[in-house]
mmCIF file of C-alpha atoms and ligand atoms in Angstrom:
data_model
loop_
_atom_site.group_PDB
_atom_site.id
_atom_site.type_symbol
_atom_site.label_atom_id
_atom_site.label_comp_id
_atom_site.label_asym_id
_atom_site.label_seq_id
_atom_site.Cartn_x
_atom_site.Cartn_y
_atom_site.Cartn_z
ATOM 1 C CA UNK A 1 14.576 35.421 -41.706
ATOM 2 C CA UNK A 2 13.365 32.310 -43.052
ATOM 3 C CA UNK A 3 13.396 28.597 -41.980
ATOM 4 C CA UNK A 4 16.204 26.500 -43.144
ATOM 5 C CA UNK A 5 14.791 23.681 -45.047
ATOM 6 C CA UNK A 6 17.063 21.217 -43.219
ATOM 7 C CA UNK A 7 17.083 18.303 -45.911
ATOM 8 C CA UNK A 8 20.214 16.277 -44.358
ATOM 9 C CA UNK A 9 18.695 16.032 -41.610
ATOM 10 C CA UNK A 10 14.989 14.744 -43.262
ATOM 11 C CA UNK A 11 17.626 12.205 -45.308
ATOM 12 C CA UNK A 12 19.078 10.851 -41.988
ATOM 13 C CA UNK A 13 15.421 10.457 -40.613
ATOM 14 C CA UNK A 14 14.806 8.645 -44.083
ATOM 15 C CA UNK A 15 17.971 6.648 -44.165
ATOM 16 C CA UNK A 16 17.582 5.234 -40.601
ATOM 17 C CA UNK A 17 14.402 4.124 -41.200
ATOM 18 C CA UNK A 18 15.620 2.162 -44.743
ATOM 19 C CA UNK A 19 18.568 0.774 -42.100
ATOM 20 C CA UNK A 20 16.237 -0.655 -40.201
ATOM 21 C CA UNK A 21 14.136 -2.587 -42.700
ATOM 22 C CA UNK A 22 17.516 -3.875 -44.306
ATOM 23 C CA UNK A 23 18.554 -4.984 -41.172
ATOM 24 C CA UNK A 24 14.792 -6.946 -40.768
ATOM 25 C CA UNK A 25 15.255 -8.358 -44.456
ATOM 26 C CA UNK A 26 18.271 -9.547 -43.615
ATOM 27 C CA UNK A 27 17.141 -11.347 -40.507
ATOM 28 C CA UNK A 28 14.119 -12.671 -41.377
ATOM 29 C CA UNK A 29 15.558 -14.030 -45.274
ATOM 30 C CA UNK A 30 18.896 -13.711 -45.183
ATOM 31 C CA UNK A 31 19.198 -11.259 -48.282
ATOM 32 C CA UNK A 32 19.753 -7.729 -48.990
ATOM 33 C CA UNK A 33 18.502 -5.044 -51.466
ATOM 34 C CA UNK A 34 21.346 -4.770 -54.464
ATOM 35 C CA UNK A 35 22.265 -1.664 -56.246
ATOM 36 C CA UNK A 36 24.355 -1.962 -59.244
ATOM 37 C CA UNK A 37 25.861 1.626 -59.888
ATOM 38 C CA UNK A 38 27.595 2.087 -63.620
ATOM 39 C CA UNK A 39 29.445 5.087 -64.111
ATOM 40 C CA UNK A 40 31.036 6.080 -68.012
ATOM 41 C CA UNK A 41 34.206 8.612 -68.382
ATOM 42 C CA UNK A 42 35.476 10.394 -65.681
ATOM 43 C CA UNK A 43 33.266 13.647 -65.144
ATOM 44 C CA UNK A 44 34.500 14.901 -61.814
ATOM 45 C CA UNK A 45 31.013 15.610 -60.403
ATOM 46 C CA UNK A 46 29.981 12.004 -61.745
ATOM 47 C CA UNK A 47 32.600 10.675 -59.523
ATOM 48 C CA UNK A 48 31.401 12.467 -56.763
ATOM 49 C CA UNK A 49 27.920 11.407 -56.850
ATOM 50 C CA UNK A 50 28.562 7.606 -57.595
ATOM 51 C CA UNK A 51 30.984 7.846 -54.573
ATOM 52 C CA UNK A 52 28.085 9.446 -52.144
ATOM 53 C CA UNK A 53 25.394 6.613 -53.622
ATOM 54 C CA UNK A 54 27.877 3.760 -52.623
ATOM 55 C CA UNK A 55 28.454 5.314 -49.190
ATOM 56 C CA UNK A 56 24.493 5.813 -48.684
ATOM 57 C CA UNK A 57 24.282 2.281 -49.576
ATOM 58 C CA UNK A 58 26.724 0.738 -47.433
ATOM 59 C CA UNK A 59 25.770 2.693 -44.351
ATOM 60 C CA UNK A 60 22.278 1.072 -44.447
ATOM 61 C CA UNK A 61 23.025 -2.472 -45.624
ATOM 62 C CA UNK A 62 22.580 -2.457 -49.230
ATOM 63 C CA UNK A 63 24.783 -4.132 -51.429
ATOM 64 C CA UNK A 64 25.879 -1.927 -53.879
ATOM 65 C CA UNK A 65 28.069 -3.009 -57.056
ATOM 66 C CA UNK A 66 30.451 -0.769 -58.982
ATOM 67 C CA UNK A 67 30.860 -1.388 -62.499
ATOM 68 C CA UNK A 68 33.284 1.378 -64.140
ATOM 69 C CA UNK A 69 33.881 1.851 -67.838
ATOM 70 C CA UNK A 70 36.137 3.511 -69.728
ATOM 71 C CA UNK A 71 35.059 7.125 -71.597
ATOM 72 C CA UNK A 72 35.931 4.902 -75.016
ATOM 73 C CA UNK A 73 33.207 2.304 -74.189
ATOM 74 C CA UNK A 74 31.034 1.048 -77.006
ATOM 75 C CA UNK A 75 27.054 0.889 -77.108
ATOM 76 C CA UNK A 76 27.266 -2.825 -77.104
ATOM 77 C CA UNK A 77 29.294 -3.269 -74.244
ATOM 78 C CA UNK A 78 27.253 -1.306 -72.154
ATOM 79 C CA UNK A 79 24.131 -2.588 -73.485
ATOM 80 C CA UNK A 80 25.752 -6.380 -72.562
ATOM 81 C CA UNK A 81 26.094 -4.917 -69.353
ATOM 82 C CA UNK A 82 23.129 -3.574 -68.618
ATOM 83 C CA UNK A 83 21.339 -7.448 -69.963
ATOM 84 C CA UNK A 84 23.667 -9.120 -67.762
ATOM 85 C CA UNK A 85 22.409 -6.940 -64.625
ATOM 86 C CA UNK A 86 18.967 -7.341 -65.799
ATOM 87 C CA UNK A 87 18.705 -10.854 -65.085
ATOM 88 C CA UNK A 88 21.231 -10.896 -62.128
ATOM 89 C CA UNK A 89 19.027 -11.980 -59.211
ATOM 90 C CA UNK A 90 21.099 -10.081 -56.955
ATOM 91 C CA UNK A 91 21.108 -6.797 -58.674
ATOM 92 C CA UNK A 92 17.582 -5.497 -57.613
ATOM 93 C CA UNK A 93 18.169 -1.578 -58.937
ATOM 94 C CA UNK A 94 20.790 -0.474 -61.993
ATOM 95 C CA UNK A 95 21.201 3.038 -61.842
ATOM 96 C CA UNK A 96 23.292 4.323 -65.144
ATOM 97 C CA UNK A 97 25.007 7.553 -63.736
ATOM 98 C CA UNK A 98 24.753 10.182 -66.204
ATOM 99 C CA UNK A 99 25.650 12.365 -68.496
ATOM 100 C CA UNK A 100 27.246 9.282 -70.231
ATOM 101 C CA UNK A 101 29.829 9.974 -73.074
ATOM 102 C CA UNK A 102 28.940 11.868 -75.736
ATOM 103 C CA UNK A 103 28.912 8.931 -78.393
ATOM 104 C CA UNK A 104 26.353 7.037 -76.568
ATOM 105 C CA UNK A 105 22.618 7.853 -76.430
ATOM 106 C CA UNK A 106 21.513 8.025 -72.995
ATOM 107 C CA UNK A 107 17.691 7.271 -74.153
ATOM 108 C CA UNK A 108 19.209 3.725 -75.524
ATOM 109 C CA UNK A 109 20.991 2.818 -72.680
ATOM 110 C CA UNK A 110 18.392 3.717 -69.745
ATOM 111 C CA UNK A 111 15.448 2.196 -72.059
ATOM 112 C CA UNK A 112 17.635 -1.363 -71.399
ATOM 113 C CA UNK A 113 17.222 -1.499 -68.387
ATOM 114 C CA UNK A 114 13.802 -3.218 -67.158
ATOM 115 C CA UNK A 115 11.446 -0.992 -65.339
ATOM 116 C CA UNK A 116 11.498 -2.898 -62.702
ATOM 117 C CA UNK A 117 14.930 -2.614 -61.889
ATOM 118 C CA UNK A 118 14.712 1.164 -62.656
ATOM 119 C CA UNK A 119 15.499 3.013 -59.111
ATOM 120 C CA UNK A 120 16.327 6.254 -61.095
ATOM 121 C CA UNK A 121 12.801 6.342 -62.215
ATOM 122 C CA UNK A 122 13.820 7.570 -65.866
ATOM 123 C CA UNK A 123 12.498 4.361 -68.112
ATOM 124 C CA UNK A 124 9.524 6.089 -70.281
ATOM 125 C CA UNK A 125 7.669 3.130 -68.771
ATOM 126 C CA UNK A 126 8.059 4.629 -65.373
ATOM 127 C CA UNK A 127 7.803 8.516 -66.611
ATOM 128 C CA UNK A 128 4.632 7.025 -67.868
ATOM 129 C CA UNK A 129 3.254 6.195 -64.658
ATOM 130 C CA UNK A 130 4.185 8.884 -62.885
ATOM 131 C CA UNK A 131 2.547 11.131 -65.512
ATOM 132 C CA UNK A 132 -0.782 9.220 -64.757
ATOM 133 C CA UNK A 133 -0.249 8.965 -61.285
ATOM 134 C CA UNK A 134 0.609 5.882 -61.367
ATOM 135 C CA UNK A 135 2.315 2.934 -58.461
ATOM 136 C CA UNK A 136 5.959 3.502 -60.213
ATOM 137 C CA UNK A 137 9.718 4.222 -59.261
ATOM 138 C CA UNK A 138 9.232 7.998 -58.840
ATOM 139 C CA UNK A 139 13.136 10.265 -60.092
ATOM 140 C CA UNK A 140 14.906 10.605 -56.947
ATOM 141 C CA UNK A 141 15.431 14.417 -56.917
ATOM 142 C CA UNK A 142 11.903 15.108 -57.747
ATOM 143 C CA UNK A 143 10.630 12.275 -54.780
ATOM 144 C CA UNK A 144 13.002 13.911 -52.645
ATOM 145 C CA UNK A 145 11.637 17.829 -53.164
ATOM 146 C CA UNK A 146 8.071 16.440 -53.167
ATOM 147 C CA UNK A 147 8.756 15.311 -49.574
ATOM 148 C CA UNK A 148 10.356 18.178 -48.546
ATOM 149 C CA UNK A 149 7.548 20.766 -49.321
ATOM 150 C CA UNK A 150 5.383 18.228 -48.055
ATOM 151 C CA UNK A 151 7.389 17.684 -44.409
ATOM 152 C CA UNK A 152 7.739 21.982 -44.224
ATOM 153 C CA UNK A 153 4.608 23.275 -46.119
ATOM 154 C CA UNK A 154 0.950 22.162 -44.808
ATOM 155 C CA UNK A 155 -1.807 21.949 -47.031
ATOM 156 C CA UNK A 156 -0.854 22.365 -50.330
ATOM 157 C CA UNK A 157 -4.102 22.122 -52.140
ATOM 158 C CA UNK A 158 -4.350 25.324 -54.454
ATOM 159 C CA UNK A 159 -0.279 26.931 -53.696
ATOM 160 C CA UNK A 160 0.993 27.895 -56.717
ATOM 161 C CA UNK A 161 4.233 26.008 -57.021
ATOM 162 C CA UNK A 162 6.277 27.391 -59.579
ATOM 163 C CA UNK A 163 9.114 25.608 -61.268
ATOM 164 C CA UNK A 164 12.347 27.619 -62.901
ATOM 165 C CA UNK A 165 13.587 24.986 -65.160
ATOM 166 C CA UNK A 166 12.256 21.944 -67.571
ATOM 167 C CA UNK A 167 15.030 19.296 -67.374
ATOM 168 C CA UNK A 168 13.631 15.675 -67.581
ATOM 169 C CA UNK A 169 15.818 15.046 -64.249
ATOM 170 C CA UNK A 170 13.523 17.796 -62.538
ATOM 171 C CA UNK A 171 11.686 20.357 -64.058
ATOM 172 C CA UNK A 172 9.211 18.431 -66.074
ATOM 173 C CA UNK A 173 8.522 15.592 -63.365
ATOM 174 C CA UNK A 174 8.488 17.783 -60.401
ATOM 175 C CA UNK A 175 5.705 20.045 -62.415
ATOM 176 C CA UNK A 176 3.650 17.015 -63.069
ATOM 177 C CA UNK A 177 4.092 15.211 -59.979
ATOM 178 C CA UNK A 178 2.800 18.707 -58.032
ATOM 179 C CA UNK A 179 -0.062 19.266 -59.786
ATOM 180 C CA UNK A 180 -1.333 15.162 -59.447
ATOM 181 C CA UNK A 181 -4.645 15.320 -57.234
ATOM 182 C CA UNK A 182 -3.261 13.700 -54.582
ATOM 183 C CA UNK A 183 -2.505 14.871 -50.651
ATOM 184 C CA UNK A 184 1.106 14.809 -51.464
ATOM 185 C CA UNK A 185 0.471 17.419 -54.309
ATOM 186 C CA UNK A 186 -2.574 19.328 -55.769
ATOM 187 C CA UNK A 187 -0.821 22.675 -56.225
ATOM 188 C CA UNK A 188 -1.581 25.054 -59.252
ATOM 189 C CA UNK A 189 1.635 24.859 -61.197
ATOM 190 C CA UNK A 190 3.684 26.741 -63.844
ATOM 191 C CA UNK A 191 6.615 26.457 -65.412
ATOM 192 C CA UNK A 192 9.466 28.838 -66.726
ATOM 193 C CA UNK A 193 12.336 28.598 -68.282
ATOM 194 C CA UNK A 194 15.228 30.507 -69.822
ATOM 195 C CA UNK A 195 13.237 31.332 -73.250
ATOM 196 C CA UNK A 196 10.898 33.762 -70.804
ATOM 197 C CA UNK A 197 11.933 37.207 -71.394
ATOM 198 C CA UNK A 198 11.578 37.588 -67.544
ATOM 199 C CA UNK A 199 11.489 34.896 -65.608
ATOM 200 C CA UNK A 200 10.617 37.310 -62.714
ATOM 201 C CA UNK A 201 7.095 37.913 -64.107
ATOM 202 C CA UNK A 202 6.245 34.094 -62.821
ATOM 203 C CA UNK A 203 8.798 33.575 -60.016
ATOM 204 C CA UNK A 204 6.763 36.641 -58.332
ATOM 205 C CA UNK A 205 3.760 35.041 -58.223
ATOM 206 C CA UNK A 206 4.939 31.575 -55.969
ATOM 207 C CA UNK A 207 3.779 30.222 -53.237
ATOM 208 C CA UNK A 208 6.358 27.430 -53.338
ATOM 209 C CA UNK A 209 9.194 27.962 -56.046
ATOM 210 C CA UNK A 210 10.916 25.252 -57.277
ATOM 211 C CA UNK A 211 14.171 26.756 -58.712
ATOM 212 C CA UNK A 212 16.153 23.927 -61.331
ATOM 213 C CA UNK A 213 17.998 26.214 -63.905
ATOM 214 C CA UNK A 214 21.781 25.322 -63.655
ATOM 215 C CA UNK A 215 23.499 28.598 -62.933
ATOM 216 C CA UNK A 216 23.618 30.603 -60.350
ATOM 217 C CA UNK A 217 22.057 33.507 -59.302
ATOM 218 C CA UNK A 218 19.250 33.265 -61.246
ATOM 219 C CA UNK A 219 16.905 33.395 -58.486
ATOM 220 C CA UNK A 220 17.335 37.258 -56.392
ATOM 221 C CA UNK A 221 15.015 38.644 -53.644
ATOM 222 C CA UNK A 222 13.633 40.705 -55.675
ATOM 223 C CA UNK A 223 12.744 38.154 -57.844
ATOM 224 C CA UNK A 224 9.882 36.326 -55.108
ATOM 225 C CA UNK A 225 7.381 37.799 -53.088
ATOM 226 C CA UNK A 226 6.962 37.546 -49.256
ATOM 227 C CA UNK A 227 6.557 34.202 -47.717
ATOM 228 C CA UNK A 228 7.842 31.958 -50.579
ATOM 229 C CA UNK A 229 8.862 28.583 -49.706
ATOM 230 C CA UNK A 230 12.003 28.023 -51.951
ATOM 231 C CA UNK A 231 13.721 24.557 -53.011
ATOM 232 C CA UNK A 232 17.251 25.336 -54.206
ATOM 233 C CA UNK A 233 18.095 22.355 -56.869
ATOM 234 C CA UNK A 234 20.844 24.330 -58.075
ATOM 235 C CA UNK A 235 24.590 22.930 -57.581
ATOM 236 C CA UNK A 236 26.915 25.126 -59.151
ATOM 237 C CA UNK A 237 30.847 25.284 -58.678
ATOM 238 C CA UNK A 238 31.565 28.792 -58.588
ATOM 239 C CA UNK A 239 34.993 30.787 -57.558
ATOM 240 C CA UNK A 240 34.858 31.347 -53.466
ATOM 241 C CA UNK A 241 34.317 35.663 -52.942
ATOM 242 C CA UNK A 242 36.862 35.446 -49.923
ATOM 243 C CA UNK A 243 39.743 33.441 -51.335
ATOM 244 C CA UNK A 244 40.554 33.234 -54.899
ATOM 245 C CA UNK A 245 42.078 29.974 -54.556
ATOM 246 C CA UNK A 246 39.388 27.785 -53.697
ATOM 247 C CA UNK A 247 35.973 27.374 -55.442
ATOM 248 C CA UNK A 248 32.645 26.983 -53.418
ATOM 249 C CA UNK A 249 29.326 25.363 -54.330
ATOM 250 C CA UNK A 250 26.676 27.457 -54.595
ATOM 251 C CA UNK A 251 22.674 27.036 -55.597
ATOM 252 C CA UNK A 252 20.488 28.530 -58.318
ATOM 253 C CA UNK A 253 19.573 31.133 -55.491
ATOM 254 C CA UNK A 254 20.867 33.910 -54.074
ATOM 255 C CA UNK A 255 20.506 32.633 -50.634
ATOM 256 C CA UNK A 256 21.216 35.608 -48.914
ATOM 257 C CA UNK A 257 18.938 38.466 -50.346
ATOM 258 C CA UNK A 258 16.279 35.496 -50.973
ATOM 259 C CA UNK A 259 16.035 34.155 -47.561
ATOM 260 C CA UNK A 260 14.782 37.885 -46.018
ATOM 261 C CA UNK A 261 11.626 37.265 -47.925
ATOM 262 C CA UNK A 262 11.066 33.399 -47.966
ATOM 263 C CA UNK A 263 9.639 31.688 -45.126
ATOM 264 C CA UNK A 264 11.280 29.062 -45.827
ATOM 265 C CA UNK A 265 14.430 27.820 -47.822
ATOM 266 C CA UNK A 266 16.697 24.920 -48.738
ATOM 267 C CA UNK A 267 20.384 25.426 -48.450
ATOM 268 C CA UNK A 268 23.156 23.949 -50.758
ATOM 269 C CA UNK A 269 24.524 21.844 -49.687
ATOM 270 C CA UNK A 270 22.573 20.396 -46.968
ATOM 271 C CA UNK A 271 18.843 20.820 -49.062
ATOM 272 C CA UNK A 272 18.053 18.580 -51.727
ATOM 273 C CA UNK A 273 21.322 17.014 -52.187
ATOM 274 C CA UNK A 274 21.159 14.359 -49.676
ATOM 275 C CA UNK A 275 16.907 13.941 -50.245
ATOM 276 C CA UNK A 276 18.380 12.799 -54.015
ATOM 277 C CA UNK A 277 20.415 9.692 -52.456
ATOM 278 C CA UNK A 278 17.887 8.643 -49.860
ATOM 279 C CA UNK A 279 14.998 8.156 -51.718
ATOM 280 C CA UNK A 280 17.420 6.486 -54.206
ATOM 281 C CA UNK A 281 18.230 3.814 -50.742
ATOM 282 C CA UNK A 282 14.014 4.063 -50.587
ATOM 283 C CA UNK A 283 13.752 3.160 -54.416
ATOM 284 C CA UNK A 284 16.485 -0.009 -53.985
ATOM 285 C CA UNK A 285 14.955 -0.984 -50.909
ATOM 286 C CA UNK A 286 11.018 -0.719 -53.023
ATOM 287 C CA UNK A 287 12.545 -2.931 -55.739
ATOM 288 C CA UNK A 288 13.698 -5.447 -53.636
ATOM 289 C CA UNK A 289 10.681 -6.026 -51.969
ATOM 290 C CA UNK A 290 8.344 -6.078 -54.866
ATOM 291 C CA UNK A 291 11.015 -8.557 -56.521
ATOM 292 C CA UNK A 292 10.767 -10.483 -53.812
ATOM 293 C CA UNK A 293 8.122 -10.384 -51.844
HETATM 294 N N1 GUN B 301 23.069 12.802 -63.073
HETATM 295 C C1 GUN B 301 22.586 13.872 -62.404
HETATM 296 N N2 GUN B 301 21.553 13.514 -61.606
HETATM 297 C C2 GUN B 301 21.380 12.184 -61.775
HETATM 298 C C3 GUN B 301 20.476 11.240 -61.210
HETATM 299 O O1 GUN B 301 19.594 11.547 -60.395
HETATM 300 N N3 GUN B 301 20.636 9.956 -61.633
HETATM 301 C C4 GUN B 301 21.572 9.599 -62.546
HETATM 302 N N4 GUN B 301 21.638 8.326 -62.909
HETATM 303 N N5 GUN B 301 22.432 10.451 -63.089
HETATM 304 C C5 GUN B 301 22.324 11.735 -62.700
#
């Protein structure tokens, strides 16, 4: 049976340690990182996220500021938003939660905000960077798998990692931030997605798969060879087998017939989930030194 890939329990590690250096900014210059969060509309999962991001940031110091808008908000307004948090010294990340509504372009709104202030790492300037390899504010859920594998699998030089999946949230910087020739990466890496006749063909031959696809099940055991390390990205709201009443979140993974052959494996929840929001604390925390400091 494989090792659980215990990512709350990495996030803790990571979130006392961002406590910590708060708590010396605070002492030593009386000032704290500040996270402006905007959420548009009321998508229930939205909600839930913005609500997780403000607890993350209060239980390690940071100030965090909640700006909500309506689903009928204009362009402009959010756009005067955005300028307004900008040049607020106080506001040291902005983090747009998205999908946004369906009359705003998302590319508009997140290429406002200054990549500096960027802690969601989705500015082109940043996916620039990162692309080179790059100093840059790396996309949380990517950051957060990257130091996964790296905390559970040891020398990744020449693994093939491959990723199920090209989403510019984590697919397509997760693949490029893998193969960089760095310690942290260096892997050989491919990626699939759901125009593959069979995805199987490539899932097969992982070392570490990265699985990103948005529904459920679409990784099985017999889908991965022996040994696999797996990172479930997957968080998908499906009907609960033992009472029809209630709905349960499941991965992209079939946990159960994939963890006989892995040798390791993140659950959901408890995998990448919580990585997402700390390195989100470390990305606040990152911005308010370099403004700063
Ligand atoms: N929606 C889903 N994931 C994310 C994320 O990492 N950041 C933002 N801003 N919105 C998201």
């Amino acid at each position: 049976m494989a090792e659980i890939i215990d990512g709350k329990k990495v996030s803790d590690e990571i979130r006392a340690e961002i406590k910590l250096k708060v708590a010396e900014l605070k002492e030593k210059y009386n000032s704290v990182p500040g996270l402006a969060v905007v959420i548009a509309g009321n998508d229930p999962a939205s909600e839930v996220y913005v609500k997780m991001k403000e607890k993350g940031c209060d239980e390690t110091g940071i100030n965090s500021f909640k700006y909500v808008l309506p689903d009928n908000v204009s362009k402009d307004e959010l756009l005067s938003l955005i300028d307004k948090l900008n040049s607020d010294s106080k506001v040291n990340g902005i983090l747009v939660q998205l999908p946004l509504p369906k009359h705003i372009k998302e590319d508009d709104i997140i290429g406002a905000i200054i990549p500096e202030k960027d802690v969601d790492g989705f500015h082109p300037i940043n996916t620039g960077k990162m692309v080179a390899d790059q100093e840059c504010f790396l996309p949380c859920t990517p950051n957060g798998i990257q130091e996964l594998i790296n905390r559970y699998v040891k020398n990744l030089k020449g693994k093939h990692l491959v990723v199920v999946g090209r989403s510019n949230i984590v697919g397509k910087p997760v693949a490029n931030m893998m193969l960089q020739k760095n310690k942290r990466a260096d892997c050989i890496v491919t990626v699939c997605h759901t125009s593959a006749p069979d995805i199987s063909v490539y899932t097969k031959q992982a070392d570490i798969l990265v699985v990103a696809a948005g529904r459920a099940n679409t990784v099985t055991g017999n889908m991965v060879k022996d040994g696999v390390v797996v990172i479930d990205v997957g968080v998908n709201r499906i009907n609960n087998p033992h009472d029809s009443t209630k709905t349960k979140v499941t991965g992209d993974v079939d946990f159960e017939s994939v963890a006989k052959k892995a040798s390791a494996i993140t659950p959901v929840p408890g995998g990448v989930g919580p990585m997402t929001i700390a390195m989100l604390l470390s990305n606040t925390l990152k911005a308010f030194e370099l403004q700063n400091m």
